[in-house]
Each structure stands twice: as C-alpha cells, then as structure tokens.
mmCIF file of C-alpha atoms in Angstrom:
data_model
loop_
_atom_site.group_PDB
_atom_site.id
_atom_site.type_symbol
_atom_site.label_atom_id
_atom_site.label_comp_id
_atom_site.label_asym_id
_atom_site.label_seq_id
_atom_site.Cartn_x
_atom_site.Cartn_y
_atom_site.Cartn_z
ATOM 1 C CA UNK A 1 -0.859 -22.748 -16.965
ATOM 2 C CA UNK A 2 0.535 -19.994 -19.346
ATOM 3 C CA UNK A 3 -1.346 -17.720 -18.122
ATOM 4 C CA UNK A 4 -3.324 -14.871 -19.625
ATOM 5 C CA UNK A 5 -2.015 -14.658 -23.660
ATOM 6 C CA UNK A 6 -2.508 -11.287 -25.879
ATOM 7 C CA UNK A 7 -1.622 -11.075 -28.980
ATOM 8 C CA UNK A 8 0.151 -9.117 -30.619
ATOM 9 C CA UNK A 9 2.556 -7.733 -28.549
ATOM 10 C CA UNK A 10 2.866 -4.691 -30.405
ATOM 11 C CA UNK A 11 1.229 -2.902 -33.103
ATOM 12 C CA UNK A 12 1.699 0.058 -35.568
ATOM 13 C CA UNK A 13 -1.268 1.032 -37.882
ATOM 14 C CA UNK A 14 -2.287 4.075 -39.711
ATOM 15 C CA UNK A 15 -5.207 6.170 -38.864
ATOM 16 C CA UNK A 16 -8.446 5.104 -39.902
ATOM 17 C CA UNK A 17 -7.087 1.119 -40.015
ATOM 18 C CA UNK A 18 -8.918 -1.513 -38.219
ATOM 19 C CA UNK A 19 -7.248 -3.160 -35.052
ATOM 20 C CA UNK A 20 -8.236 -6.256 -33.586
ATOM 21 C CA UNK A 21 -6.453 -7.438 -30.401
ATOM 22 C CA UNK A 22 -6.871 -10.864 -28.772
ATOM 23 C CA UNK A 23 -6.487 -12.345 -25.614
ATOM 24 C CA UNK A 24 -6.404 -16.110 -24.353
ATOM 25 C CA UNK A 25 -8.032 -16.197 -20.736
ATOM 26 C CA UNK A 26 -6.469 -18.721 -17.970
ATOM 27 C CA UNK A 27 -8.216 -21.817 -18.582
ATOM 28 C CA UNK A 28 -11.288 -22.015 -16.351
ATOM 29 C CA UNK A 29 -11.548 -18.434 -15.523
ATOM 30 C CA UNK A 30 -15.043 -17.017 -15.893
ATOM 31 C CA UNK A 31 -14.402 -13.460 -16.007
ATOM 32 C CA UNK A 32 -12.613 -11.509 -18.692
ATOM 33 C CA UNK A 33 -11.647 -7.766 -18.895
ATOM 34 C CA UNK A 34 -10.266 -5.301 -20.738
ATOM 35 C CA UNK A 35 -8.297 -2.488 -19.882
ATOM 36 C CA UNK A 36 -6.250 0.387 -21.836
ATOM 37 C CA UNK A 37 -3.366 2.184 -19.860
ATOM 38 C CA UNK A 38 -2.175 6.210 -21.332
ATOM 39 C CA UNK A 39 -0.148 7.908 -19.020
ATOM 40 C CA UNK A 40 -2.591 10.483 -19.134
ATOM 41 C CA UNK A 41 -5.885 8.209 -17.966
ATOM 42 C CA UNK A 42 -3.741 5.719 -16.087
ATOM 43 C CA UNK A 43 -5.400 1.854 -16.551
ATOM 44 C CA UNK A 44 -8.893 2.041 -17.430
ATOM 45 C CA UNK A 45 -11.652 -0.791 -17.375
ATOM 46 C CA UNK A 46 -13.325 -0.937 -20.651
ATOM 47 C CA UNK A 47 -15.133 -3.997 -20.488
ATOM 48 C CA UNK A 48 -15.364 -7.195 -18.607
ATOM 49 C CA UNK A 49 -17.512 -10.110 -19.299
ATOM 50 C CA UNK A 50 -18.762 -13.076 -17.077
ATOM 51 C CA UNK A 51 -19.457 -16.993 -18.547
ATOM 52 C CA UNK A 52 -18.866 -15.079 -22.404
ATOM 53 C CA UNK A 53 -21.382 -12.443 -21.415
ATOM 54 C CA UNK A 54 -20.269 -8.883 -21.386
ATOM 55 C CA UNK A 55 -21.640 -7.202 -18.004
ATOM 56 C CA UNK A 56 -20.489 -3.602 -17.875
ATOM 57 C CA UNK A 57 -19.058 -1.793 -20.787
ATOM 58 C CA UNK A 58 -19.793 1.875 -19.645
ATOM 59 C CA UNK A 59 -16.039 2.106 -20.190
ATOM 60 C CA UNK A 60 -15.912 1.569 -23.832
ATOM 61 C CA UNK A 61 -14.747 5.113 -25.031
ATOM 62 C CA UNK A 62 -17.133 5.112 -28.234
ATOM 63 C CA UNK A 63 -18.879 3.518 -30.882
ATOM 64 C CA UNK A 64 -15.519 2.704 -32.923
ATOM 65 C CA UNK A 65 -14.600 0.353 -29.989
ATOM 66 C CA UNK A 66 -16.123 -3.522 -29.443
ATOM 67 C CA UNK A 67 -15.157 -6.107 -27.843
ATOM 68 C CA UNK A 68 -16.251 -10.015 -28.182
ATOM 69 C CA UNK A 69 -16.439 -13.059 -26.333
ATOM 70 C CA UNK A 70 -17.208 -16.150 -28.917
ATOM 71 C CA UNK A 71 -16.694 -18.523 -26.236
ATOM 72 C CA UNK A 72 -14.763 -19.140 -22.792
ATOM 73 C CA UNK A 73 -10.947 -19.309 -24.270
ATOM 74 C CA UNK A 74 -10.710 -16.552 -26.867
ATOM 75 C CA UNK A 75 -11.844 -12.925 -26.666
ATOM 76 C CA UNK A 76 -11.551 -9.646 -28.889
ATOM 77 C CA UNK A 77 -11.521 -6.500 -28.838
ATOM 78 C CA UNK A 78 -11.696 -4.362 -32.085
ATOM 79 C CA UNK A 79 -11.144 -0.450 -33.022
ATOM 80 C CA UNK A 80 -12.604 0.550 -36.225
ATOM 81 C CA UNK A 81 -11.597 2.951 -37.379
ATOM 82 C CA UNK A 82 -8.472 3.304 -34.928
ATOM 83 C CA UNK A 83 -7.622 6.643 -34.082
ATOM 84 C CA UNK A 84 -4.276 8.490 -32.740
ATOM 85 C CA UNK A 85 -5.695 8.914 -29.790
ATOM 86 C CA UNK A 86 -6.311 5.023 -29.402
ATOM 87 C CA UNK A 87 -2.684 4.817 -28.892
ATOM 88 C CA UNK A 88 -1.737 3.142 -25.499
ATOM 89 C CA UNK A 89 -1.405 -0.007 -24.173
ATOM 90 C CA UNK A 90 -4.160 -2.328 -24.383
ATOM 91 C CA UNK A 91 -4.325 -5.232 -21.415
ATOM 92 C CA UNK A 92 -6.861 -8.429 -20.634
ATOM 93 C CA UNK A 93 -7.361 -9.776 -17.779
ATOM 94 C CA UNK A 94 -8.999 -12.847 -16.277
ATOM 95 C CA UNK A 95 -10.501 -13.463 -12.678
ATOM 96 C CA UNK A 96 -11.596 -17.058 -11.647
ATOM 97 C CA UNK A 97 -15.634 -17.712 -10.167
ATOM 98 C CA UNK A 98 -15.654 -14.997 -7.886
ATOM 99 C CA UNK A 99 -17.372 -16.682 -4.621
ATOM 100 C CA UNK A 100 -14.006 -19.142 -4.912
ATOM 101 C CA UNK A 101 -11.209 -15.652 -5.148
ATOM 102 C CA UNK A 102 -10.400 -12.864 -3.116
ATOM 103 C CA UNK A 103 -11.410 -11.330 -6.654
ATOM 104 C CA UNK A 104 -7.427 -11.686 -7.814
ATOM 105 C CA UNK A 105 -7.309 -10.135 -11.306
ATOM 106 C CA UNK A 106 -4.760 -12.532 -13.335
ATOM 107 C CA UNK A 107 -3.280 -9.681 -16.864
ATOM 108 C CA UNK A 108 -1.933 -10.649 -19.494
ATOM 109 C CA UNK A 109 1.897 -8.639 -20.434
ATOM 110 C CA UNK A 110 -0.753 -6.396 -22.693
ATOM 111 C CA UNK A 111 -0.779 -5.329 -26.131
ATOM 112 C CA UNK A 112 1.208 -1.617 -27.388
ATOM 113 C CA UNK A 113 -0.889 -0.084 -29.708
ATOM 114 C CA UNK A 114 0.606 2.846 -32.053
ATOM 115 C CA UNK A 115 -1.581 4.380 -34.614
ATOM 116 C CA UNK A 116 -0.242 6.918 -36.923
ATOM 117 C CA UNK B 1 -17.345 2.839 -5.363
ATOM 118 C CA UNK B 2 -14.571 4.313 -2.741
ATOM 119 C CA UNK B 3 -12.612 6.735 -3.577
ATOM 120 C CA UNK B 4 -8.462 5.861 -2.992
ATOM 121 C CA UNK B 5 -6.030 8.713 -2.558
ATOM 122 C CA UNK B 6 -1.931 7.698 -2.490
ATOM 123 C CA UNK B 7 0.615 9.281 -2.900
ATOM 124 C CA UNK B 8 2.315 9.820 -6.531
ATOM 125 C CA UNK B 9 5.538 8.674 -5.877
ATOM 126 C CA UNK B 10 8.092 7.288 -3.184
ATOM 127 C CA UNK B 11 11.788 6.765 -2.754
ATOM 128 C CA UNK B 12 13.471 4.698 -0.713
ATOM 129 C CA UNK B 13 17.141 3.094 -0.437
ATOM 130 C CA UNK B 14 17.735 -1.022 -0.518
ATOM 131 C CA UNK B 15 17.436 -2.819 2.695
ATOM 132 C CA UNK B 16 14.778 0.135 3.804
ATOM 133 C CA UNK B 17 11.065 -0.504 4.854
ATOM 134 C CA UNK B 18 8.524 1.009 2.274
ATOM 135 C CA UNK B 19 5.397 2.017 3.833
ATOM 136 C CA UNK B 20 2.669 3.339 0.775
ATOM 137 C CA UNK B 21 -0.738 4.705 2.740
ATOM 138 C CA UNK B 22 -3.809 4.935 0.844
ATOM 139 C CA UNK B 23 -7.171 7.032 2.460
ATOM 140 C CA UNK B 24 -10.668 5.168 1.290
ATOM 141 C CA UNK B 25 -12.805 7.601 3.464
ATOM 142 C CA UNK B 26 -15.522 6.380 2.246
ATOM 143 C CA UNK B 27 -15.252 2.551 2.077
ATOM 144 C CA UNK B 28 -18.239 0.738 2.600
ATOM 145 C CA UNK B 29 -19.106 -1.959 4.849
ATOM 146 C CA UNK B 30 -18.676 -4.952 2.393
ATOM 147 C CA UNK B 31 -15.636 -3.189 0.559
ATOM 148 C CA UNK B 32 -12.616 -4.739 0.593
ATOM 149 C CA UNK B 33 -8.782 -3.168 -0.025
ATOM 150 C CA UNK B 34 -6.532 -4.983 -2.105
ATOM 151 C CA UNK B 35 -2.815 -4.088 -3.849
ATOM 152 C CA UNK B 36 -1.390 -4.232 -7.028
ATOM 153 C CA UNK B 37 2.346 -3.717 -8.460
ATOM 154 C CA UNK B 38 3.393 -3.282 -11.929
ATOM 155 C CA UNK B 39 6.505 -3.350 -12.813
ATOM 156 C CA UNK B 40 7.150 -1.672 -16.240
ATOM 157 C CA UNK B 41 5.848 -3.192 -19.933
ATOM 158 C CA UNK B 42 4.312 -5.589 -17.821
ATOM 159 C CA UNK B 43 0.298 -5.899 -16.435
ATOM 160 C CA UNK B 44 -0.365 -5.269 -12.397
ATOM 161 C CA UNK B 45 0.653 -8.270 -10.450
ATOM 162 C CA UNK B 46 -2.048 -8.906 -7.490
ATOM 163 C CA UNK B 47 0.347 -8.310 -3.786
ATOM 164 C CA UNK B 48 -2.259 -8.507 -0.883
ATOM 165 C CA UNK B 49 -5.876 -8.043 -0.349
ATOM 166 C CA UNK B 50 -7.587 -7.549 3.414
ATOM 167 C CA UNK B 51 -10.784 -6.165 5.127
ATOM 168 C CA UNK B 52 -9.254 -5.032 8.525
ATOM 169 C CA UNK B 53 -6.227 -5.040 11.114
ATOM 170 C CA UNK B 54 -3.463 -7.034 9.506
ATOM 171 C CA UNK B 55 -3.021 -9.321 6.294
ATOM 172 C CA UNK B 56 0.921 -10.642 5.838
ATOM 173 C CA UNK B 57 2.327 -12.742 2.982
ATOM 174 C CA UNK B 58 5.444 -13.621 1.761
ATOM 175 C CA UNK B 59 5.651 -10.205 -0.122
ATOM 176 C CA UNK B 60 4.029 -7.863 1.922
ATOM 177 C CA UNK B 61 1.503 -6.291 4.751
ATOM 178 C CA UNK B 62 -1.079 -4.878 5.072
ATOM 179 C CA UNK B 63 -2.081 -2.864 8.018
ATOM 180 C CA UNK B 64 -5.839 -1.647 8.422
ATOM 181 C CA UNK B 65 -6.786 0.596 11.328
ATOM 182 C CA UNK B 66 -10.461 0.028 12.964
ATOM 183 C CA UNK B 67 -12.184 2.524 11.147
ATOM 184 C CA UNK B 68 -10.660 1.424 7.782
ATOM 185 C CA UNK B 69 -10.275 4.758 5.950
ATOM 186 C CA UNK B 70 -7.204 4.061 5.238
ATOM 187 C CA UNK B 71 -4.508 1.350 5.055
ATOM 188 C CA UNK B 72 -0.873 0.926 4.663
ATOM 189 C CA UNK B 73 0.861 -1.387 2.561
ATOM 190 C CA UNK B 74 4.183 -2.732 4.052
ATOM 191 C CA UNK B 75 7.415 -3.504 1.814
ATOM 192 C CA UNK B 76 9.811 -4.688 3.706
ATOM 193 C CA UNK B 77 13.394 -4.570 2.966
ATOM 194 C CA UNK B 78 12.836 -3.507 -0.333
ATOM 195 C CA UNK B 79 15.275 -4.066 -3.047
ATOM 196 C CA UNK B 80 16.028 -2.776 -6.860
ATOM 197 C CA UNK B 81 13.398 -5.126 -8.072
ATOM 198 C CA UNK B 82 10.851 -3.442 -6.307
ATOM 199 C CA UNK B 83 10.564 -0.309 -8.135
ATOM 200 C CA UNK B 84 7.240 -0.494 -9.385
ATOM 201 C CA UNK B 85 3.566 1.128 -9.232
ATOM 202 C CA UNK B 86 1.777 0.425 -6.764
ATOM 203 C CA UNK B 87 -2.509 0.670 -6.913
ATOM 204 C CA UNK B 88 -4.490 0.642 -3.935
ATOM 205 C CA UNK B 89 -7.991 -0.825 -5.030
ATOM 206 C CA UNK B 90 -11.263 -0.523 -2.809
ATOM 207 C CA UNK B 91 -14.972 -2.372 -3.343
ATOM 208 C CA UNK B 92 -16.999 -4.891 -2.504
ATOM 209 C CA UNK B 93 -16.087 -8.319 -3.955
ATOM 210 C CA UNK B 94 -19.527 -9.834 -2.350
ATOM 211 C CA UNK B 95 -21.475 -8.402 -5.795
ATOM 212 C CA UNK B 96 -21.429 -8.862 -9.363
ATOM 213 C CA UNK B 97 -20.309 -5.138 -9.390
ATOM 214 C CA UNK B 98 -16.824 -5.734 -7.945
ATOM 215 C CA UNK B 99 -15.346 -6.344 -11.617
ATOM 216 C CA UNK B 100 -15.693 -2.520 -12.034
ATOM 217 C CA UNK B 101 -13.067 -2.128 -9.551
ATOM 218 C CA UNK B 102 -11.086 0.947 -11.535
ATOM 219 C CA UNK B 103 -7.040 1.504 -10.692
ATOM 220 C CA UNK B 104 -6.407 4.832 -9.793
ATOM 221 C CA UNK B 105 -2.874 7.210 -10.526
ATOM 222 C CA UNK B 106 -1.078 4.264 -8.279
ATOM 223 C CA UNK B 107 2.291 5.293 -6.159
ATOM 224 C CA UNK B 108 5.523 5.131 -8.244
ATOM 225 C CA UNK B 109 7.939 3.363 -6.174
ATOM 226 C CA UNK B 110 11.816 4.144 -7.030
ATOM 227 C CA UNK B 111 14.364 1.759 -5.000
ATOM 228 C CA UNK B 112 18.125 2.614 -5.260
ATOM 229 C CA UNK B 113 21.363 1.656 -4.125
#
C-alpha cells in the first residue's frame, strides 16, 4: 500500500484565499484524522472521523475551518478564508477498525501551509 | 484523558542507550501508553505501545513499573538516524474516545558522533 497520500505538499496563499487540502486514507482504514503541527501548539487533533462520519471536532479552531469525508478514500479539509495564523503544517492520518489495532495511527508526510 | 510529562530534549552519543521517561500520574485503568517518533518534515511514526511491565520490538522497549505512572522508553544503541521527537501518548483504546488521543511537547532527541 502507498500509504496515507496528502496533497499538496506545500502551499503558499495570500490572506483571505481559500485552502483546501486532501488526503488519501490507507485503503480499508476506517478512521481518518486531522492534525495541524506550529511549533508553538505542537501537533494538534482537529478532527477525526469513523466509517465517513466525523466524531469529535472540538479541535477545529473556528468557523473558517471544515473538514469532509465524501466517502471512505478521499477526505478534505478546507480554510476559508485562510489566515496568517493558519500557517503550519497540516497532517492526516488513518487508523484501521480499532477492536483489530493497538490503535496505531498510520500519517501521511503532511501538507506545509504558508499564508501571506 | 492522562496527562504525560517528558522531558524537552535529550542528548546522547552513537552506540549509547537512550532512555526517554514519561510520568502519566493519572492513567486510568483501561489506558494504555504508546510511542511515537518523528523525524523532521515527516508525520510521527508509531514505535511501541504497552499496558504494563515490559513490551520489546525490533526498535525499542518499553518498561512499565506496577503502578504505571510512568514508563520508559528504551533506544538502544542509538545512532544518527535516531534524532527525532519522541511523544509519549496515554488513553484508553477500549472506547470510541481513544481517537482524541492528543500529542503533547514530545522529547527532542539529538544523536551525535
């Protein structure tokens, strides 16, 4: 498997542009999250989902963040507008059915986000 | 969901054993500790994962004492390639809450010659 795809790698956008960032889960995986690393906050959970359904997103810093799971391979998450301050590294990760895991979080190599 | 406290960062020399402790004083019954390392402009790579006395793989230990509030995560002859950041993780994985499972500051590791 190729394990855990984001895309893009990196991006540069101007304040008050929209970002979307993707992410390919491992095939089969039922859980999906999102995290953001600063070096200020460290690696933060925003999100995950379970089966396409989000189940916590107490992380999502505000209203100009959301995050979307059309179906089992393919996942978003969007800023609008994006901010300075949304600047960091953006990562997704993806967990197989938990009773068969130890709970092993599988990340992708994360998305840099730059806004100007 | 327990609270992990390690240390910032850690130096060692190649060859050396690397020893990272992380207190969890209050860790619950069903909680489990696991370990993460991320190596730079990449995402944490799972190491080890145990619920008490002693978990071994092919990259590391993992010591837990009886009363589990705290463990130790064993590197052994560590080499350049193991500078990284290290995350100590504690929660239950029994529940549908274990995907909020947050990283904390993590333990810089810093290897040389």
């Amino acid at each position: 498997d190729a394990g855990v795809i984001q895309s893009p790698r990196h991006e540069v956008t101007e304040m008050g542009q929209e970002v979307t960032l993707r992410c390919k889960p491992i095939s089969g995986h039922d859980y999906l999250f999102w995290y953001r690393q600063t070096m200020m906050r460290g690696l933060e959970l925003l999100i995950y989902f379970n089966n396409n359904v989000p189940i916590d997103d107490s992380g999502m810093p505000e209203d100009r963040f959301s995050a979307k799971m059309p179906n089992a391979s393919f996942s978003t998450l969007k800023i609008q507008p994006s901010e300075p301050r949304d600047s960091a590294v953006y990562f997704c990760a993806s967990s197989p059915e938990r009773r068969s895991n130890t709970g092993e979080l599988f990340f992708g190599e994360g998305s840099r986000l730059t806004v100007l | 969901l327990a609270k992990t406290t390690q240390p910032i960062s850690m130096d060692s020399y190649e060859g050396q054993e690397v020893n990272i402790t992380c207190s969890h004083n209050n860790i619950a019954t069903n909680d489990y500790i696991t370990w993460y390392q991320q190596f730079p402009s990449q995402g944490p790579r799972f190491i080890i994962q145990g619920y008490k006395t002693k978990v071994t793989n092919e990259v590391a230990s993992l010591f837990i004492p009886a009363d589990r509030k705290s463990s130790t995560l064993s590197l052994p002859r560590v080499s350049l390639s193991d500078t990284a950041v290290y995350y100590c993780l504690v929660g239950d994985m029994t529940t549908d809450s274990w995907g909020k499972l947050q990283f904390g500051a993590g333990t810089q590791v810093v290897v040389t010659p």
